[in-house]
Every structure is written in structure tokens, then in C-alpha cells.
Tab-separated table of C-alpha atoms in Angstrom:
chain	number	residue	atom	x	y	z
Q	1	UNK	CA	39.735	47.621	123.726
Q	2	UNK	CA	38.690	44.667	121.160
Q	3	UNK	CA	35.448	42.920	121.947
Q	4	UNK	CA	34.335	40.197	120.165
Q	5	UNK	CA	31.006	39.447	118.993
Q	6	UNK	CA	29.376	36.341	118.859
Q	7	UNK	CA	26.373	34.942	116.676
Q	8	UNK	CA	25.280	32.045	118.358
Q	9	UNK	CA	23.745	28.743	117.244
Q	10	UNK	CA	26.295	28.003	114.544
Q	11	UNK	CA	27.635	24.152	114.828
Q	12	UNK	CA	30.955	23.604	114.306
Q	13	UNK	CA	32.568	20.475	112.736
Q	14	UNK	CA	36.421	19.659	111.617
Q	15	UNK	CA	40.049	19.010	112.700
Q	16	UNK	CA	41.710	21.565	115.331
Q	17	UNK	CA	45.352	21.236	116.008
Q	18	UNK	CA	46.195	22.751	119.429
Q	19	UNK	CA	49.269	24.812	120.580
Q	20	UNK	CA	51.977	25.031	122.147
Q	21	UNK	CA	51.432	24.940	125.788
Q	22	UNK	CA	51.723	28.356	127.064
Q	23	UNK	CA	52.508	27.286	130.840
Q	24	UNK	CA	55.178	25.140	129.340
Q	25	UNK	CA	56.276	28.039	127.419
Q	26	UNK	CA	56.803	29.989	130.037
Q	27	UNK	CA	59.003	27.989	132.788
Q	28	UNK	CA	60.823	26.375	129.306
Q	29	UNK	CA	61.886	30.220	127.945
Q	30	UNK	CA	62.536	31.143	131.060
Q	31	UNK	CA	65.740	28.930	131.383
Q	32	UNK	CA	67.585	29.529	128.371
Q	33	UNK	CA	69.009	32.275	130.780
Q	34	UNK	CA	70.885	29.449	132.464
Q	35	UNK	CA	73.453	29.465	129.475
Q	36	UNK	CA	75.124	31.516	127.524
Q	37	UNK	CA	75.127	28.918	124.531
Q	38	UNK	CA	71.838	28.950	122.093
Q	39	UNK	CA	68.540	27.243	122.936
Q	40	UNK	CA	66.431	26.912	119.889
Q	41	UNK	CA	62.577	26.074	121.134
Q	42	UNK	CA	59.542	24.738	118.550
Q	43	UNK	CA	55.323	24.516	118.696
Q	44	UNK	CA	55.731	28.304	120.630
Q	45	UNK	CA	51.931	30.184	120.873
Q	46	UNK	CA	51.644	33.276	119.725
Q	47	UNK	CA	49.614	34.861	122.247
Q	48	UNK	CA	50.660	38.239	124.402
Q	49	UNK	CA	51.550	36.199	128.114
Q	50	UNK	CA	54.728	34.229	125.277
Q	51	UNK	CA	55.156	37.356	123.095
Q	52	UNK	CA	55.589	39.502	126.801
Q	53	UNK	CA	57.842	36.745	127.556
Q	54	UNK	CA	60.233	37.032	125.113
Q	55	UNK	CA	60.351	40.864	124.670
Q	56	UNK	CA	61.411	41.370	128.335
Q	57	UNK	CA	64.098	38.776	127.202
Q	58	UNK	CA	65.137	41.389	124.193
Q	59	UNK	CA	65.719	43.850	126.463
Q	60	UNK	CA	67.187	43.274	129.148
Q	61	UNK	CA	69.544	41.094	126.717
Q	62	UNK	CA	68.849	38.083	125.378
Q	63	UNK	CA	69.490	37.694	121.142
Q	64	UNK	CA	66.482	36.396	120.092
Q	65	UNK	CA	65.187	34.827	116.701
Q	66	UNK	CA	62.503	33.244	115.294
Q	67	UNK	CA	62.986	31.846	111.801
Q	68	UNK	CA	60.137	30.315	111.462
Q	69	UNK	CA	56.883	29.423	112.786
Q	70	UNK	CA	56.860	29.042	116.306
Q	71	UNK	CA	60.559	29.211	116.349
Q	72	UNK	CA	62.618	30.704	118.763
Q	73	UNK	CA	66.168	30.583	118.839
Q	74	UNK	CA	67.949	32.697	122.453
Q	75	UNK	CA	70.481	33.389	123.424
Q	76	UNK	CA	71.903	34.998	126.382
Q	77	UNK	CA	75.236	35.286	126.969
Q	78	UNK	CA	75.546	39.192	127.716
Q	79	UNK	CA	72.914	40.221	129.257
Q	80	UNK	CA	72.412	43.765	130.739
Q	81	UNK	CA	72.552	43.247	135.205
Q	82	UNK	CA	71.971	46.652	135.216
Q	83	UNK	CA	69.084	46.360	134.110
Q	84	UNK	CA	67.161	44.013	136.074
Q	85	UNK	CA	67.369	46.193	138.612
Q	86	UNK	CA	65.782	48.647	137.457
Q	87	UNK	CA	62.488	50.751	137.236
Q	88	UNK	CA	62.159	50.259	134.610
Q	89	UNK	CA	62.342	47.148	133.899
Q	90	UNK	CA	59.964	46.407	137.367
Q	91	UNK	CA	57.319	47.382	135.403
Q	92	UNK	CA	57.787	45.913	133.322
Q	93	UNK	CA	57.822	42.507	135.771
Q	94	UNK	CA	54.283	43.975	136.915
Q	95	UNK	CA	52.271	43.291	134.018
Q	96	UNK	CA	53.476	40.152	133.793
Q	97	UNK	CA	52.828	36.730	136.458
Q	98	UNK	CA	55.133	34.825	134.232
Q	99	UNK	CA	58.009	37.518	134.562
Q	100	UNK	CA	58.556	35.526	137.745
Q	101	UNK	CA	59.932	32.281	136.371
Q	102	UNK	CA	62.633	34.948	135.708
Q	103	UNK	CA	63.654	35.530	139.400
Q	104	UNK	CA	65.146	31.386	140.001
Q	105	UNK	CA	67.144	31.214	136.427
Q	106	UNK	CA	69.311	34.645	136.903
Q	107	UNK	CA	69.522	34.419	141.086
Q	108	UNK	CA	71.345	30.559	140.044
Q	109	UNK	CA	73.285	31.942	137.061
Q	110	UNK	CA	74.253	35.329	138.430
Q	111	UNK	CA	73.641	35.742	142.051
Q	112	UNK	CA	70.836	38.269	142.021
Q	113	UNK	CA	67.188	38.636	140.956
Q	114	UNK	CA	63.991	41.895	141.661
Q	115	UNK	CA	60.878	40.767	142.521
Q	116	UNK	CA	58.134	43.262	141.374
Q	117	UNK	CA	55.167	42.075	142.628
Q	118	UNK	CA	53.572	40.109	139.133
Q	119	UNK	CA	50.292	40.960	137.078
Q	120	UNK	CA	48.040	38.101	135.625
Q	121	UNK	CA	44.891	36.455	136.221
Q	122	UNK	CA	42.439	38.549	138.584
Q	123	UNK	CA	41.494	35.198	140.500
Q	124	UNK	CA	42.456	35.641	143.784
Q	125	UNK	CA	45.835	35.441	146.109
Q	126	UNK	CA	48.324	33.903	144.571
Q	127	UNK	CA	51.721	34.176	146.760
Q	128	UNK	CA	55.263	32.907	146.324
Q	129	UNK	CA	55.851	32.370	150.031
Q	130	UNK	CA	56.970	29.052	147.957
Q	131	UNK	CA	59.819	30.681	146.002
Q	132	UNK	CA	61.320	32.449	148.221
Q	133	UNK	CA	61.785	30.241	150.764
Q	134	UNK	CA	62.979	27.749	148.443
Q	135	UNK	CA	65.350	30.591	147.626
Q	136	UNK	CA	66.426	30.995	151.000
Q	137	UNK	CA	66.837	27.193	151.822
Q	138	UNK	CA	69.785	27.162	149.053
Q	139	UNK	CA	71.552	30.206	151.049
Q	140	UNK	CA	69.418	33.692	149.568
Q	141	UNK	CA	68.487	36.604	151.211
Q	142	UNK	CA	65.632	38.568	150.385
Q	143	UNK	CA	65.265	42.342	151.253
Q	144	UNK	CA	62.480	44.207	150.239
Q	145	UNK	CA	63.022	47.823	148.872
Q	146	UNK	CA	60.982	50.230	151.000
Q	147	UNK	CA	59.301	53.217	148.735
Q	148	UNK	CA	59.629	50.648	145.420
Q	149	UNK	CA	57.156	47.721	146.667
Q	150	UNK	CA	60.243	45.355	145.147
Q	151	UNK	CA	62.474	42.517	146.553
Q	152	UNK	CA	66.369	41.776	146.517
Q	153	UNK	CA	66.986	38.490	145.736
Q	154	UNK	CA	71.479	37.625	146.115
Q	155	UNK	CA	73.220	34.919	146.774
Q	156	UNK	CA	77.502	34.593	146.904
Q	157	UNK	CA	76.584	30.968	146.037
Q	158	UNK	CA	73.788	28.578	146.235
Q	159	UNK	CA	74.807	25.983	148.343
Q	160	UNK	CA	72.156	22.599	147.805
Q	161	UNK	CA	70.040	20.897	150.517
Q	162	UNK	CA	66.888	18.922	150.311
Q	163	UNK	CA	64.034	20.627	151.328
Q	164	UNK	CA	60.176	19.917	151.681
Q	165	UNK	CA	57.610	22.545	150.234
Q	166	UNK	CA	55.128	23.968	151.893
Q	167	UNK	CA	52.943	23.214	148.746
Q	168	UNK	CA	53.455	21.439	145.622
Q	169	UNK	CA	53.329	24.604	143.122
Q	170	UNK	CA	54.039	24.126	140.137
Q	171	UNK	CA	55.758	28.301	139.295
Q	172	UNK	CA	58.024	27.606	142.954
Q	173	UNK	CA	58.999	23.996	141.929
Q	174	UNK	CA	59.898	25.260	138.452
Q	175	UNK	CA	61.393	28.276	139.856
Q	176	UNK	CA	63.583	26.463	143.148
Q	177	UNK	CA	64.275	23.830	139.950
Q	178	UNK	CA	66.404	26.163	137.655
Q	179	UNK	CA	68.161	27.818	140.848
Q	180	UNK	CA	69.268	24.389	142.048
Q	181	UNK	CA	71.040	23.005	138.848
Q	182	UNK	CA	74.043	25.836	139.070
Q	183	UNK	CA	74.078	24.928	143.045
Q	184	UNK	CA	76.712	23.763	144.472
Q	185	UNK	CA	76.249	19.792	145.840
Q	186	UNK	CA	72.533	17.817	145.494
Q	187	UNK	CA	69.699	19.630	146.314
Q	188	UNK	CA	66.675	17.959	147.053
Q	189	UNK	CA	62.896	18.685	146.798
Q	190	UNK	CA	60.308	17.257	149.248
Q	191	UNK	CA	56.631	17.627	147.198
Q	192	UNK	CA	57.665	18.987	144.299
Q	193	UNK	CA	54.114	20.015	141.552
Q	194	UNK	CA	55.464	17.207	139.077
Q	195	UNK	CA	53.015	18.091	136.238
Q	196	UNK	CA	54.312	17.402	132.917
Q	197	UNK	CA	55.201	20.523	131.800
Q	198	UNK	CA	57.671	20.565	135.317
Q	199	UNK	CA	58.311	17.331	133.580
Q	200	UNK	CA	59.383	18.674	130.484
Q	201	UNK	CA	61.626	21.745	131.789
Q	202	UNK	CA	63.846	19.338	133.770
Q	203	UNK	CA	64.137	16.529	130.396
Q	204	UNK	CA	65.403	19.599	128.981
Q	205	UNK	CA	67.863	21.272	131.275
Q	206	UNK	CA	69.074	17.344	131.358
Q	207	UNK	CA	69.748	17.905	127.675
Q	208	UNK	CA	71.420	21.017	128.424
Q	209	UNK	CA	73.743	19.839	131.086
Q	210	UNK	CA	71.821	19.295	133.745
Q	211	UNK	CA	71.118	16.673	136.486
Q	212	UNK	CA	67.736	15.865	137.877
Q	213	UNK	CA	66.104	12.447	138.360
Q	214	UNK	CA	62.462	11.052	140.078
Q	215	UNK	CA	61.098	13.218	137.222
Q	216	UNK	CA	57.706	12.512	137.014
Q	217	UNK	CA	57.588	11.834	140.928
Q	218	UNK	CA	57.053	14.439	143.555
Q	219	UNK	CA	61.356	13.454	144.586
Q	220	UNK	CA	63.695	15.737	142.707
Q	221	UNK	CA	67.193	14.845	143.418
Q	222	UNK	CA	69.159	17.452	141.639
Q	223	UNK	CA	72.801	17.574	141.657
Q	224	UNK	CA	73.853	21.253	140.807
Q	225	UNK	CA	77.187	21.994	137.604
Q	226	UNK	CA	78.644	24.756	136.940
Q	227	UNK	CA	78.007	25.154	133.555
Q	228	UNK	CA	75.559	24.728	131.681
Q	229	UNK	CA	74.994	24.014	127.282
Q	230	UNK	CA	72.408	24.939	124.969
Q	231	UNK	CA	70.215	22.583	123.445
Q	232	UNK	CA	66.310	21.872	121.162
Q	233	UNK	CA	63.260	21.754	122.380
Q	234	UNK	CA	59.645	21.198	121.264
Q	235	UNK	CA	56.146	22.335	123.370
Q	236	UNK	CA	53.553	19.524	124.090
Q	237	UNK	CA	50.936	20.858	123.527
Q	238	UNK	CA	48.720	22.700	125.572
Q	239	UNK	CA	45.676	19.842	127.662
Q	240	UNK	CA	43.817	23.399	128.636
Q	241	UNK	CA	43.752	24.164	125.032
Q	242	UNK	CA	42.346	20.181	124.792
Q	243	UNK	CA	40.484	21.026	127.540
Q	244	UNK	CA	38.935	23.916	126.020
Q	245	UNK	CA	38.059	22.192	122.823
Q	246	UNK	CA	36.588	19.426	123.575
Q	247	UNK	CA	33.747	21.766	125.899
Q	248	UNK	CA	33.620	23.979	122.222
Q	249	UNK	CA	32.412	20.447	120.631
Q	250	UNK	CA	30.789	19.329	123.405
Q	251	UNK	CA	28.695	22.183	123.742
Q	252	UNK	CA	27.942	23.653	119.934
Q	253	UNK	CA	30.219	20.381	117.236
Q	254	UNK	CA	28.121	18.976	115.075
Q	255	UNK	CA	32.043	16.145	115.492
Q	256	UNK	CA	35.832	17.237	116.184
Q	257	UNK	CA	38.722	15.768	116.107
Q	258	UNK	CA	41.371	17.362	118.336
Q	259	UNK	CA	44.792	16.171	116.570
Q	260	UNK	CA	47.050	15.005	118.131
Q	261	UNK	CA	46.843	16.318	120.873
Q	262	UNK	CA	49.416	14.360	123.366
Q	263	UNK	CA	46.691	11.484	125.110
Q	264	UNK	CA	49.139	10.502	127.691
Q	265	UNK	CA	49.934	14.318	128.825
Q	266	UNK	CA	46.340	15.721	129.931
Q	267	UNK	CA	46.086	12.117	133.019
Q	268	UNK	CA	42.405	13.007	134.201
Q	269	UNK	CA	41.171	15.441	131.914
Q	270	UNK	CA	39.301	13.185	129.913
Q	271	UNK	CA	38.036	11.383	132.270
Q	272	UNK	CA	36.750	14.252	134.293
Q	273	UNK	CA	34.667	15.749	130.828
Q	274	UNK	CA	33.550	11.765	130.669
Q	275	UNK	CA	32.086	12.054	134.479
Q	276	UNK	CA	29.310	14.835	132.537
Q	277	UNK	CA	27.906	12.225	130.066
Q	278	UNK	CA	30.139	13.620	128.187
Q	279	UNK	CA	31.586	10.791	124.893
Q	280	UNK	CA	35.741	11.498	123.802
Q	281	UNK	CA	36.845	8.527	121.692
Q	282	UNK	CA	41.045	8.584	121.930
Q	283	UNK	CA	41.716	7.807	118.095
Q	284	UNK	CA	46.000	7.255	117.644
Q	285	UNK	CA	47.476	9.983	119.397
Q	286	UNK	CA	43.780	12.391	117.983
Q	287	UNK	CA	40.651	12.791	120.697
Q	288	UNK	CA	37.211	12.735	118.086
Q	289	UNK	CA	33.988	13.916	120.147
Q	290	UNK	CA	30.759	13.000	119.024
Q	291	UNK	CA	27.853	15.540	117.985
Q	292	UNK	CA	25.523	15.371	121.943
Q	293	UNK	CA	22.388	16.432	121.596
Q	294	UNK	CA	21.858	14.823	125.424
Q	295	UNK	CA	24.118	13.981	128.120
Q	296	UNK	CA	23.769	12.777	131.972
Q	297	UNK	CA	26.432	14.357	135.066
Q	298	UNK	CA	27.293	10.623	136.368
Q	299	UNK	CA	26.609	10.438	140.346
Q	300	UNK	CA	28.877	8.800	143.007
Q	301	UNK	CA	29.357	4.795	143.053
Q	302	UNK	CA	26.863	5.356	147.021
Q	303	UNK	CA	24.125	8.114	144.985
Q	304	UNK	CA	25.597	11.311	145.481
Q	305	UNK	CA	25.974	14.321	143.515
Q	306	UNK	CA	29.041	14.061	141.404
Q	307	UNK	CA	31.663	16.420	142.480
Q	308	UNK	CA	34.882	18.054	140.349
Q	309	UNK	CA	36.948	19.553	142.206
Q	310	UNK	CA	40.749	20.406	141.888
Q	311	UNK	CA	43.853	18.957	142.314
Q	312	UNK	CA	47.654	19.160	142.886
Q	313	UNK	CA	48.641	16.828	139.563
Q	314	UNK	CA	47.668	13.868	138.645
Q	315	UNK	CA	44.498	15.283	140.013
Q	316	UNK	CA	42.300	17.533	138.018
Q	317	UNK	CA	43.817	21.134	136.498
Q	318	UNK	CA	41.796	24.604	138.066
Q	319	UNK	CA	43.211	26.330	134.592
Q	320	UNK	CA	39.945	23.667	133.617
Q	321	UNK	CA	37.194	23.540	136.044
Q	322	UNK	CA	35.321	27.211	134.045
Q	323	UNK	CA	35.001	24.849	131.097
Q	324	UNK	CA	33.460	21.766	132.545
Q	325	UNK	CA	30.957	24.881	134.393
Q	326	UNK	CA	29.484	25.907	130.941
Q	327	UNK	CA	28.920	22.040	130.004
Q	328	UNK	CA	27.097	21.328	133.094
Q	329	UNK	CA	24.630	23.800	132.387
Q	330	UNK	CA	23.192	21.856	128.882
Q	331	UNK	CA	24.022	17.872	131.167
Q	332	UNK	CA	20.927	16.422	132.760
Q	333	UNK	CA	21.389	16.557	136.316
Q	334	UNK	CA	23.531	18.169	138.965
Q	335	UNK	CA	27.710	18.892	139.607
Q	336	UNK	CA	29.019	20.557	142.876
Q	337	UNK	CA	32.087	22.683	140.708
Q	338	UNK	CA	35.073	23.089	144.489
Q	339	UNK	CA	37.714	25.676	143.273
Q	340	UNK	CA	40.078	25.126	145.719
Q	341	UNK	CA	43.131	27.137	145.090
Q	342	UNK	CA	42.040	30.402	143.641
Q	343	UNK	CA	38.726	32.016	145.556
Q	344	UNK	CA	38.151	34.828	143.321
Q	345	UNK	CA	37.621	32.772	140.770
Q	346	UNK	CA	34.362	31.012	140.344
Q	347	UNK	CA	32.818	35.405	139.885
Q	348	UNK	CA	31.963	35.340	136.802
Q	349	UNK	CA	28.773	33.067	136.867
Q	350	UNK	CA	26.975	35.692	137.006
Q	351	UNK	CA	27.015	36.306	133.904
Q	352	UNK	CA	26.833	32.769	133.406
Q	353	UNK	CA	23.575	33.179	135.301
Q	354	UNK	CA	22.594	35.897	133.538
Q	355	UNK	CA	22.464	34.383	130.740
Q	356	UNK	CA	19.763	31.699	131.887
Q	357	UNK	CA	22.567	29.164	133.742
Q	358	UNK	CA	21.019	26.725	136.443
Q	359	UNK	CA	23.988	28.133	138.582
Q	360	UNK	CA	23.969	28.960	142.985
Q	361	UNK	CA	27.158	29.978	143.865
Q	362	UNK	CA	27.647	29.029	147.536
Q	363	UNK	CA	30.781	30.722	148.442
Q	364	UNK	CA	33.817	32.240	146.759
Q	365	UNK	CA	35.266	28.078	145.530
Q	366	UNK	CA	32.058	26.280	144.951
Q	367	UNK	CA	28.982	26.575	142.894
Q	368	UNK	CA	26.126	23.923	141.982
Q	369	UNK	CA	25.105	24.145	138.724
Q	370	UNK	CA	22.265	22.414	137.191
Q	371	UNK	CA	21.718	21.130	134.146
Q	372	UNK	CA	19.224	22.486	131.393
Q	373	UNK	CA	19.110	18.907	129.531
Q	374	UNK	CA	18.827	21.046	126.212
Q	375	UNK	CA	15.733	21.990	126.889
Q	376	UNK	CA	16.490	25.328	127.852
Q	377	UNK	CA	19.537	27.280	125.421
Q	378	UNK	CA	21.640	30.211	127.258
Q	379	UNK	CA	20.868	33.746	126.286
Q	380	UNK	CA	23.301	35.896	123.730
Q	381	UNK	CA	24.532	38.451	126.402
Q	382	UNK	CA	26.929	42.021	126.599
Q	383	UNK	CA	30.765	40.255	129.171
Q	384	UNK	CA	33.521	40.852	130.238
Q	385	UNK	CA	36.940	38.712	130.521
Q	386	UNK	CA	38.058	38.219	134.199
Q	387	UNK	CA	41.183	36.147	133.332
Q	388	UNK	CA	42.380	33.933	130.064
Q	389	UNK	CA	40.275	30.738	131.332
Q	390	UNK	CA	36.930	32.557	132.310
Q	391	UNK	CA	37.136	34.301	129.232
Q	392	UNK	CA	37.711	30.801	127.366
Q	393	UNK	CA	34.721	29.509	128.920
Q	394	UNK	CA	32.214	33.199	128.169
Q	395	UNK	CA	32.824	32.748	124.791
Q	396	UNK	CA	31.802	28.819	124.942
Q	397	UNK	CA	28.753	29.511	126.030
Q	398	UNK	CA	27.973	32.177	123.512
Q	399	UNK	CA	28.805	30.348	120.780
Q	400	UNK	CA	25.911	27.773	122.290
Q	401	UNK	CA	23.821	30.723	122.814
Q	402	UNK	CA	20.357	32.125	121.410
Q	403	UNK	CA	21.472	35.710	118.994
Q	404	UNK	CA	24.811	37.651	119.645
Q	405	UNK	CA	27.047	38.334	122.912
Q	406	UNK	CA	29.603	40.788	122.696
Q	407	UNK	CA	32.687	39.861	124.903
Q	408	UNK	CA	34.384	42.969	126.075
Q	409	UNK	CA	38.749	42.494	127.321
Q	410	UNK	CA	39.865	39.370	125.782
Q	411	UNK	CA	43.020	40.678	126.113
Q	412	UNK	CA	42.152	38.352	128.101
Q	413	UNK	CA	42.331	35.530	126.012
Q	414	UNK	CA	44.715	36.569	123.506
Q	415	UNK	CA	46.425	36.248	126.822
Q	416	UNK	CA	46.615	32.422	126.848
Q	417	UNK	CA	45.240	31.274	122.914
Q	418	UNK	CA	46.533	31.836	119.272
Q	419	UNK	CA	44.468	33.654	117.299
Q	420	UNK	CA	41.074	32.115	118.763
Q	421	UNK	CA	38.575	33.532	116.486
Q	422	UNK	CA	40.527	32.089	113.409
Q	423	UNK	CA	41.478	28.926	113.808
Q	424	UNK	CA	36.859	28.171	115.116
Q	425	UNK	CA	35.735	30.166	112.362
Q	426	UNK	CA	37.684	27.788	110.123
Q	427	UNK	CA	34.779	24.970	112.072
Q	428	UNK	CA	32.064	27.144	111.292
Q	429	UNK	CA	32.042	30.081	114.113
Q	430	UNK	CA	30.772	33.312	113.360
Q	431	UNK	CA	32.975	35.222	115.826
Q	432	UNK	CA	34.059	38.893	114.811
Q	433	UNK	CA	37.200	40.918	116.075
Q	434	UNK	CA	35.478	44.608	116.383
């Protein structure tokens, strides 16, 4: 197991460019299964989750080339459909959360798919009911295979319909969209997720010959087609990485510019940091975060304690609450962090408490942070990364701490952040991989 060894207290300064968006990459790479023609995707991040998904596509027969860094071409003209129901395929899917996004395109194009319980972060229950209900509405049948812990889905021909999703699930919406584009007739999806990455998926599918309207809203209308074509697509910058870099700039920065941040696709992320008293300057499509020796958490207009809570887009993404919580530990004032979606994601705060942070974990979903106002520095510690976002939050805490910290299980961080130690060391950090 690899470990990061972090020498805290070193100021970071300079320019950094965010990687391509992890969550968008998982969606659009799976969408390449919908056509037998070549699809080229650029700005693809070199991270474990994406690389493992690409390997999985190769294993089922997709022809993949990598002509230059960050650019991949996919051609799914001859797939091994028998392999899709094999135990080996099921084992591979069970280790990768993103594999769940293969169900929609496989069901839409070939009329069958096998579903294993997907892997990924240990952040609580992540149910697939929305996916299954959507497929069922389109006419698919599913059956649990006793003894294999898998479901087999099948359909003679998917048929468009109206559906109201039980929750605005991002992966559920993406999966249902990919199944619907090749269904017979018109599909209407209400309460659809509308994150920028869902919008990007829809734009790419339209370039391939799909007919999707209502993009950017929670009401999508999809007119099915028999065939999709190849295309070229470029990923957006990763909004979660942009938010992570803002946090680093606040905690240990001496002036950091986040270049080409695609500000219009960040939603309220910059404003969430501003509620903690953070100064963020928008310069063209760059974000500049100056040195912060002091910052004070806002209160609501009626004087009550500030609350930062996750919500479906355009609300605050749950993936950034962990880093916002770390930033709050050195602010003046108090804030309630309310993580509504996942019941285990806040359990990493015990590690921050061991580092000297003043945090009250109220229950699995809520934590109150009482900021130190820079009067007390976090102390170094030995810890383990439980998931991607907690891992980067702990790395930010370690960068600001007195002494040398060790973070084990950094494969979790590698799942979502490309060469993070190399990029931060270029700004002045001292991080070593052991």
C-alpha cells in the first residue's frame, strides 16, 4: 500500500491547470458503446477510475488507441457479448463504481446487460433503484441470479415513455439517457439531474445523432433513433479539483492562479467558499486566490450560524463538503456542514480532530466546525484515506499542519486526482510517495 509523506507548512505559489472532469469522463467513455463508429475524447485525466474503465472496455472488445496524452479513441464495432455475462466481467465491474454506467448503453444498443454490485468509495449506501426503475419504465426486464449476486437485464426493444425519477441521481439520469437515445419513440425524463457533466453527455450524444432537448433543465425529452455516429468531444475541467485547489490556496497558498477553470460551469462553488470569508478573483476564465492570513465565516442575514449543505445541481455538490470543512478549521467563526446524501462521508473528521481541529460530529450527516482563526495550527498525524474526497481533504490538512504527516491508502486519492503530488510539488509543496 502506497503512502504520502507530507512535510507541512510550505507555502504554495504559482499557476495550476485542473485536469479533465472525472465524472464526465466516466459517462462519455461509456457512451462510446452506443455506436460502432470511432469516438475521440480529449482532456481525459490519467487517474485510476478512468484507466480501469478504459481497461474494462478493452476487455469486452472495444478498440482503444491513445495517440497523445489525454486523447483516446474508442471503436465499439465488435464486442464480445458472451464476456459480458462471465464471472470475470462481473468481478471487474464489482471493483469499479463507474462500471454501472455501462448498463444503459449496453441495454440500449444490444438489449441486455449484467449488473454487479459496483465498487467505489465507502461513503454509505449508494442504491441503484433509480437506474432499475428507469430501465423498467422503458420496458426492460431484470432478474436476480441466485448465487452470483448479479442482476441480468434484457429487453426485446426499449420503448420511450414518460417517467418521473424518484431522485435526481446523476448516474441514474446518465444511464437512462443512454438507454433512451436508441429506444423506440419519445422518452420524457422529469426530475432529471442537470449537472454540467450531464449536459456535456447530452451535447455529445446530439453530435452523434441523438435528439435530446431540455438540456440544462430537469425535464429532458429524447426522441429515439436507430443508429448513432462517431464524434469528437472534449471534457470540461474537473469542478471538484478546482474546488480542491481553492481550498489549498486558502490554507497554504501565497497566491495561486487556477487557469482555464470554466467558471460558468462551476455553479455556486466559488460562492460557497466566499461564505467562509474567502476572496476569489475571477480574471477571464482563471480564478486567482490571494494569500489568506485571516478569513471570517459569514452569518445568515438573521444572524444565525452559517450552514453549508449539499443539494442537487445547481446546489452545492456533496463532493466538496469535505474540503470546505477543512478550510473552515482555520477560519474565524463557526459553520454547520450538513452532508445530506451519504451517511458515512463525514466519518473522516475524527482524523482532523486528532490533528487538533475543533469539530463536533453531531450525527452521520452533520458536523459543526469551530474555526481556529489561524491562532492554532493543525498538527501532523498518521492517517488513512477512506475515500477520494476525504483523502484530498486530509492532504490539504497535512499541507497546513506542523510537522510531517503520513497518509496511507492513497490509491483512493489516485482514483480521482492525476499526479497530485507532482503538480503540488511544482507549486512548492513537499510531498513524497513511499
